[in-house]
Short mmCIF file of C-alpha atoms and ligand atoms in Angstrom, two decimals:
data_model
loop_
_atom_site.label_atom_id
_atom_site.label_comp_id
_atom_site.label_asym_id
_atom_site.label_seq_id
_atom_site.Cartn_x
_atom_site.Cartn_y
_atom_site.Cartn_z
CA MET A 12 -4.30 34.03 -5.22
CA GLU A 13 -5.99 31.00 -3.72
CA HIS A 14 -7.21 30.31 -6.75
CA LEU A 15 -3.71 30.30 -8.45
CA LEU A 16 -2.12 28.24 -5.67
CA TRP A 17 -5.17 25.74 -5.87
CA SER A 18 -4.99 25.47 -9.75
CA SER A 19 -0.81 24.92 -9.62
CA GLY A 20 1.27 22.20 -9.72
CA ALA A 21 0.77 18.97 -7.94
CA SER A 22 -2.87 18.77 -7.30
CA ASP A 23 -3.34 19.11 -10.97
CA LYS A 24 -0.75 16.40 -11.78
CA ASN A 25 -2.13 14.28 -9.24
CA LYS A 26 -5.66 14.64 -10.49
CA ALA A 27 -4.80 13.92 -14.20
CA MET A 28 -2.94 10.61 -13.10
CA VAL A 29 -6.09 9.50 -11.48
CA GLN A 30 -8.05 10.71 -14.66
CA GLN A 31 -5.80 8.63 -16.90
CA LEU A 32 -6.16 5.44 -14.75
CA GLN A 33 -9.87 5.82 -15.09
CA ARG A 34 -9.46 5.98 -19.00
CA TYR A 35 -7.59 2.87 -18.80
CA GLY A 36 -10.40 1.26 -16.64
CA ILE A 37 -8.11 0.51 -13.83
CA ILE A 38 -9.68 2.76 -11.42
CA LYS A 39 -13.29 1.66 -11.79
CA SER A 40 -14.72 2.93 -8.50
CA THR A 41 -15.77 6.51 -7.36
CA LYS A 42 -14.30 6.06 -4.05
CA VAL A 43 -11.04 4.81 -5.29
CA ALA A 44 -10.77 7.66 -7.47
CA GLU A 45 -11.49 10.28 -4.87
CA VAL A 46 -9.11 8.53 -2.19
CA MET A 47 -6.39 8.72 -4.75
CA ASP A 48 -7.56 12.11 -5.79
CA SER A 49 -7.10 13.38 -2.12
CA ILE A 50 -4.10 11.73 -1.34
CA ASP A 51 -1.06 13.64 -3.24
CA ARG A 52 1.25 10.72 -4.54
CA GLY A 53 4.09 13.79 -4.74
CA LEU A 54 4.33 13.84 -1.01
CA PHE A 55 5.50 9.98 -0.90
CA VAL A 56 7.99 10.03 -3.71
CA PRO A 57 11.27 11.18 -2.95
CA SER A 58 12.33 14.17 -4.41
CA GLY A 59 14.02 14.07 -8.01
CA ALA A 60 11.65 11.27 -9.28
CA SER A 61 8.69 11.69 -10.97
CA PRO A 62 5.74 10.79 -8.72
CA TYR A 63 3.13 10.83 -11.45
CA TYR A 64 4.45 8.83 -13.71
CA ASP A 65 3.29 5.11 -13.95
CA SER A 66 6.53 3.37 -13.07
CA PRO A 67 7.89 1.93 -9.69
CA MET A 68 10.58 4.24 -8.18
CA PRO A 69 13.26 3.27 -5.71
CA ILE A 70 12.83 4.84 -2.22
CA GLY A 71 15.91 3.18 -0.81
CA TYR A 72 16.84 0.47 1.60
CA ASN A 73 16.37 -1.64 -1.91
CA ALA A 74 12.70 -0.76 -1.76
CA THR A 75 10.68 1.13 -4.12
CA ILE A 76 7.17 2.64 -4.24
CA SER A 77 4.93 0.62 -6.33
CA ALA A 78 3.46 2.00 -9.69
CA PRO A 79 0.46 4.10 -9.48
CA HIS A 80 -1.65 1.28 -11.43
CA MET A 81 -0.40 -1.21 -8.77
CA HIS A 82 -1.90 0.67 -6.16
CA ALA A 83 -4.95 1.45 -8.03
CA SER A 84 -5.62 -2.07 -8.79
CA CYS A 85 -4.88 -3.25 -4.98
CA LEU A 86 -7.61 -0.41 -3.91
CA GLU A 87 -9.79 -1.67 -6.19
CA LEU A 88 -9.40 -5.45 -5.35
CA LEU A 89 -9.93 -4.45 -1.84
CA GLU A 90 -12.69 -1.70 -1.96
CA LYS A 91 -15.33 -3.64 -0.73
CA LEU A 92 -13.04 -4.66 2.77
CA LEU A 93 -12.35 -1.08 2.92
CA GLN A 94 -15.54 0.45 4.02
CA PRO A 95 -16.21 2.81 6.59
CA GLY A 96 -15.27 1.24 9.89
CA MET A 97 -13.26 -1.66 8.65
CA ARG A 98 -9.95 -2.99 9.65
CA ALA A 99 -6.81 -2.99 7.28
CA LEU A 100 -3.24 -4.30 7.59
CA ASP A 101 -0.72 -2.91 5.06
CA VAL A 102 2.63 -5.21 5.01
CA GLY A 103 5.54 -3.32 3.94
CA SER A 104 4.00 -0.15 4.04
CA GLY A 105 7.12 1.57 2.65
CA THR A 106 6.23 5.16 1.78
CA GLY A 107 2.96 5.15 3.61
CA TYR A 108 0.98 5.89 0.24
CA LEU A 109 -1.28 3.13 0.31
CA THR A 110 -1.37 2.87 3.95
CA ALA A 111 -2.92 6.70 3.96
CA CYS A 112 -5.26 5.57 1.29
CA PHE A 113 -6.71 2.97 3.10
CA ALA A 114 -6.92 5.46 6.20
CA LEU A 115 -9.55 7.85 4.05
CA MET A 116 -11.22 4.54 2.62
CA VAL A 117 -12.00 3.36 6.44
CA GLY A 118 -12.38 6.66 7.89
CA PRO A 119 -11.55 7.38 11.49
CA GLU A 120 -13.97 4.83 12.80
CA GLY A 121 -11.95 2.35 10.89
CA ARG A 122 -8.29 1.09 12.05
CA VAL A 123 -5.34 0.68 9.40
CA VAL A 124 -2.34 -0.62 10.53
CA GLY A 125 1.17 -0.29 8.34
CA VAL A 126 3.93 -2.68 9.55
CA GLU A 127 7.44 -2.10 8.02
CA HIS A 128 11.06 -3.29 8.75
CA ILE A 129 13.16 -0.60 7.83
CA PRO A 130 12.78 1.93 10.63
CA GLU A 131 14.09 4.91 8.40
CA LEU A 132 11.09 4.16 6.18
CA VAL A 133 8.76 4.05 9.04
CA ALA A 134 9.91 7.55 10.08
CA SER A 135 9.79 9.10 6.59
CA SER A 136 6.34 7.60 6.08
CA ILE A 137 4.79 9.02 8.80
CA GLU A 138 6.41 12.49 7.78
CA ASN A 139 4.98 11.73 4.40
CA ILE A 140 1.27 11.07 5.90
CA LYS A 141 1.72 14.19 8.00
CA LYS A 142 1.74 16.42 5.16
CA SER A 143 -1.39 14.43 3.60
CA ALA A 144 -5.13 14.18 3.59
CA ALA A 145 -4.81 11.27 6.16
CA ALA A 146 -2.92 13.42 8.78
CA PRO A 147 -5.63 13.79 11.21
CA GLN A 148 -6.11 9.99 11.22
CA LEU A 149 -2.30 9.79 12.58
CA SER A 150 -3.42 12.17 15.34
CA ASP A 151 -6.69 10.28 16.22
CA GLY A 152 -5.21 6.89 16.19
CA SER A 153 -7.07 5.47 13.65
CA LEU A 154 -3.86 4.89 11.81
CA ASN A 155 -0.72 3.50 12.91
CA ILE A 156 2.68 2.39 11.29
CA HIS A 157 5.15 0.11 13.31
CA ILE A 158 8.57 -1.11 12.91
CA ALA A 159 8.18 -4.93 12.59
CA ASP A 160 8.53 -8.10 10.45
CA GLY A 161 5.55 -8.24 8.67
CA ARG A 162 5.85 -11.57 8.06
CA GLU A 163 4.11 -11.95 11.60
CA GLY A 164 1.32 -9.58 10.81
CA TRP A 165 0.28 -7.51 13.71
CA PRO A 166 -1.92 -9.60 15.89
CA GLU A 167 -2.47 -7.02 18.22
CA LEU A 168 -5.34 -5.61 15.92
CA ALA A 169 -6.25 -8.75 14.10
CA PRO A 170 -8.42 -9.99 12.55
CA TYR A 171 -8.18 -7.70 9.70
CA ASP A 172 -11.19 -7.09 6.77
CA ALA A 173 -8.37 -6.00 4.37
CA ILE A 174 -4.85 -7.15 4.09
CA HIS A 175 -2.46 -5.93 1.38
CA VAL A 176 1.25 -7.42 1.25
CA GLY A 177 3.41 -5.09 -0.88
CA ALA A 178 6.29 -7.22 -1.00
CA ALA A 179 6.40 -10.52 -2.52
CA ALA A 180 6.55 -13.49 -0.16
CA PRO A 181 7.84 -17.05 -1.34
CA GLN A 182 4.58 -18.80 -0.16
CA ILE A 183 1.84 -17.10 2.02
CA PRO A 184 2.60 -16.38 5.61
CA GLN A 185 0.00 -18.50 7.77
CA ALA A 186 0.20 -15.87 10.29
CA LEU A 187 -1.34 -13.41 7.84
CA ILE A 188 -4.10 -16.00 6.85
CA GLU A 189 -4.86 -16.41 10.74
CA GLN A 190 -5.47 -12.66 11.11
CA LEU A 191 -7.80 -12.25 8.30
CA LYS A 192 -11.32 -12.09 9.32
CA PRO A 193 -14.03 -14.49 7.99
CA GLY A 194 -15.28 -12.63 4.79
CA GLY A 195 -11.88 -11.03 4.83
CA ARG A 196 -9.51 -10.52 1.54
CA MET A 197 -5.94 -10.36 1.37
CA VAL A 198 -4.09 -9.33 -1.73
CA ILE A 199 -0.22 -10.76 -1.78
CA PRO A 200 2.28 -11.04 -4.63
CA VAL A 201 3.66 -14.56 -4.34
CA GLY A 202 6.98 -16.15 -5.79
CA THR A 203 10.66 -15.57 -6.42
CA LEU A 204 11.65 -15.15 -9.97
CA SER A 205 8.06 -15.31 -11.49
CA GLN A 206 4.99 -13.90 -9.33
CA GLU A 207 1.59 -13.42 -9.18
CA LEU A 208 -0.65 -11.47 -7.38
CA LYS A 209 -2.86 -13.55 -5.36
CA VAL A 210 -6.26 -12.84 -3.98
CA VAL A 211 -7.17 -14.67 -0.99
CA ASP A 212 -10.72 -15.06 0.29
CA LYS A 213 -11.42 -16.09 3.66
CA LYS A 214 -15.20 -17.55 3.79
CA GLN A 215 -17.60 -17.26 6.80
CA ASP A 216 -16.62 -20.93 7.86
CA GLY A 217 -13.02 -20.09 7.89
CA SER A 218 -12.00 -22.18 4.63
CA VAL A 219 -9.52 -19.97 2.38
CA SER A 220 -9.92 -19.41 -1.68
CA ILE A 221 -6.86 -18.63 -3.25
CA ARG A 222 -6.68 -16.89 -7.16
CA ASP A 223 -4.21 -15.51 -9.34
CA GLU A 224 -5.19 -12.01 -10.41
CA THR A 225 -2.05 -10.95 -12.57
CA SER A 226 1.79 -11.46 -12.98
CA VAL A 227 3.79 -8.75 -10.82
CA ARG A 228 7.17 -7.78 -9.85
CA TYR A 229 7.64 -6.53 -6.37
CA VAL A 230 10.60 -6.46 -4.06
CA PRO A 231 10.93 -9.48 -1.78
CA LEU A 232 9.00 -9.83 1.43
CA THR A 233 12.32 -11.30 3.39
CA SER A 234 14.29 -10.51 6.50
CA LYS A 235 16.10 -6.90 6.98
CA ASP A 236 19.21 -8.34 6.74
CA ALA A 237 18.84 -10.14 3.47
CA GLN A 238 17.18 -7.15 1.83
CA LEU A 239 19.82 -4.79 2.79
CA GLN A 240 22.49 -7.29 1.84
CA ASP A 241 21.28 -7.49 -1.83
CA PRO A 242 24.10 -7.38 -4.43
CA ASN A 243 21.88 -6.08 -6.86
CA ARG A 244 21.43 -2.84 -4.87
CA ASP A 245 21.61 0.61 -6.17
CA PRO A 246 24.99 2.11 -4.42
CA LEU A 247 23.21 5.43 -4.09
CA HIS A 248 20.66 4.17 -1.84
N1 SAH B 318 3.19 -0.43 -0.80
C1 SAH B 318 4.90 0.42 -0.33
C2 SAH B 318 5.71 -0.77 -0.89
C3 SAH B 318 7.37 -0.49 -0.67
S1 SAH B 318 8.36 -2.01 -1.15
C4 SAH B 318 4.76 1.54 -1.32
O1 SAH B 318 4.33 1.38 -2.31
O2 SAH B 318 5.55 2.31 -0.76
C5 SAH B 318 7.87 -3.22 -0.06
C6 SAH B 318 8.32 -2.81 1.29
O3 SAH B 318 8.10 -3.95 2.25
C7 SAH B 318 9.66 -2.17 1.34
O4 SAH B 318 9.47 -0.97 1.89
C8 SAH B 318 10.59 -3.00 2.28
O5 SAH B 318 11.10 -2.58 3.26
C9 SAH B 318 9.31 -3.71 3.05
N2 SAH B 318 9.34 -5.09 3.54
C10 SAH B 318 10.19 -6.30 2.84
N3 SAH B 318 10.08 -7.35 3.80
C11 SAH B 318 9.46 -6.91 4.88
C12 SAH B 318 9.09 -7.53 6.13
N4 SAH B 318 9.62 -8.64 6.39
N5 SAH B 318 8.49 -6.88 7.08
C13 SAH B 318 8.22 -5.51 6.83
N6 SAH B 318 8.33 -4.92 5.65
C14 SAH B 318 9.01 -5.65 4.80
#
């Protein structure tokens, strides 16, 4: 019976999704594959949507969960800064999926902070994480999610080895650059109509280098009011 439960459904589909991302060369690191195997994406996608399909999905409030290949790419770009014991900030944490992956990467000796400005999404992300392999880290305090404006970062636990921003900023917020540790890396989509995923590396002397990784399409990093008033919003959400 245990075998039947284990081999049925979600876990297999999640594994197949990870294998597909490995085949396409998007996941290269064994650690990233292990973490994405351990955190079942199905727990984070609203029911009715297809959690393992490689596409963004609406999560309400004019927000989306990013596509699996974007989550995988960001984990790959940040892997070296998500070693056990390191500190990570996830701005616009939405469903909490990537925040949970970060928590498994840095482990209980590390710290992961998610910041999200929609209180309902914070509440549901905490429920999602409680069902996932990252649940123990919510209890031991190495993983926290806060309701706040992520453009200000989360100064209390700064500086961070890794900062991920899950929404596109018109320009890189200065507060986030300040909260990056020397030797740290931030991955942030920047732009309005056309957007680039930027990789921001802070050197040991505090200087910053920025490069474009790829063109992307994210929801805007904006005020809560502007997000909820978006005229293009899906009336069902
Ligand atoms: N990484 C998340 C992405 C969710 S979409 C996931 O894959 O689930 C981007 C998120 O950024 C949305 O949840 C949106 O509410 C949030 N957001 C946008 N502007 C924000 C801001 N200024 N502060 C905090 N969160 C913000």
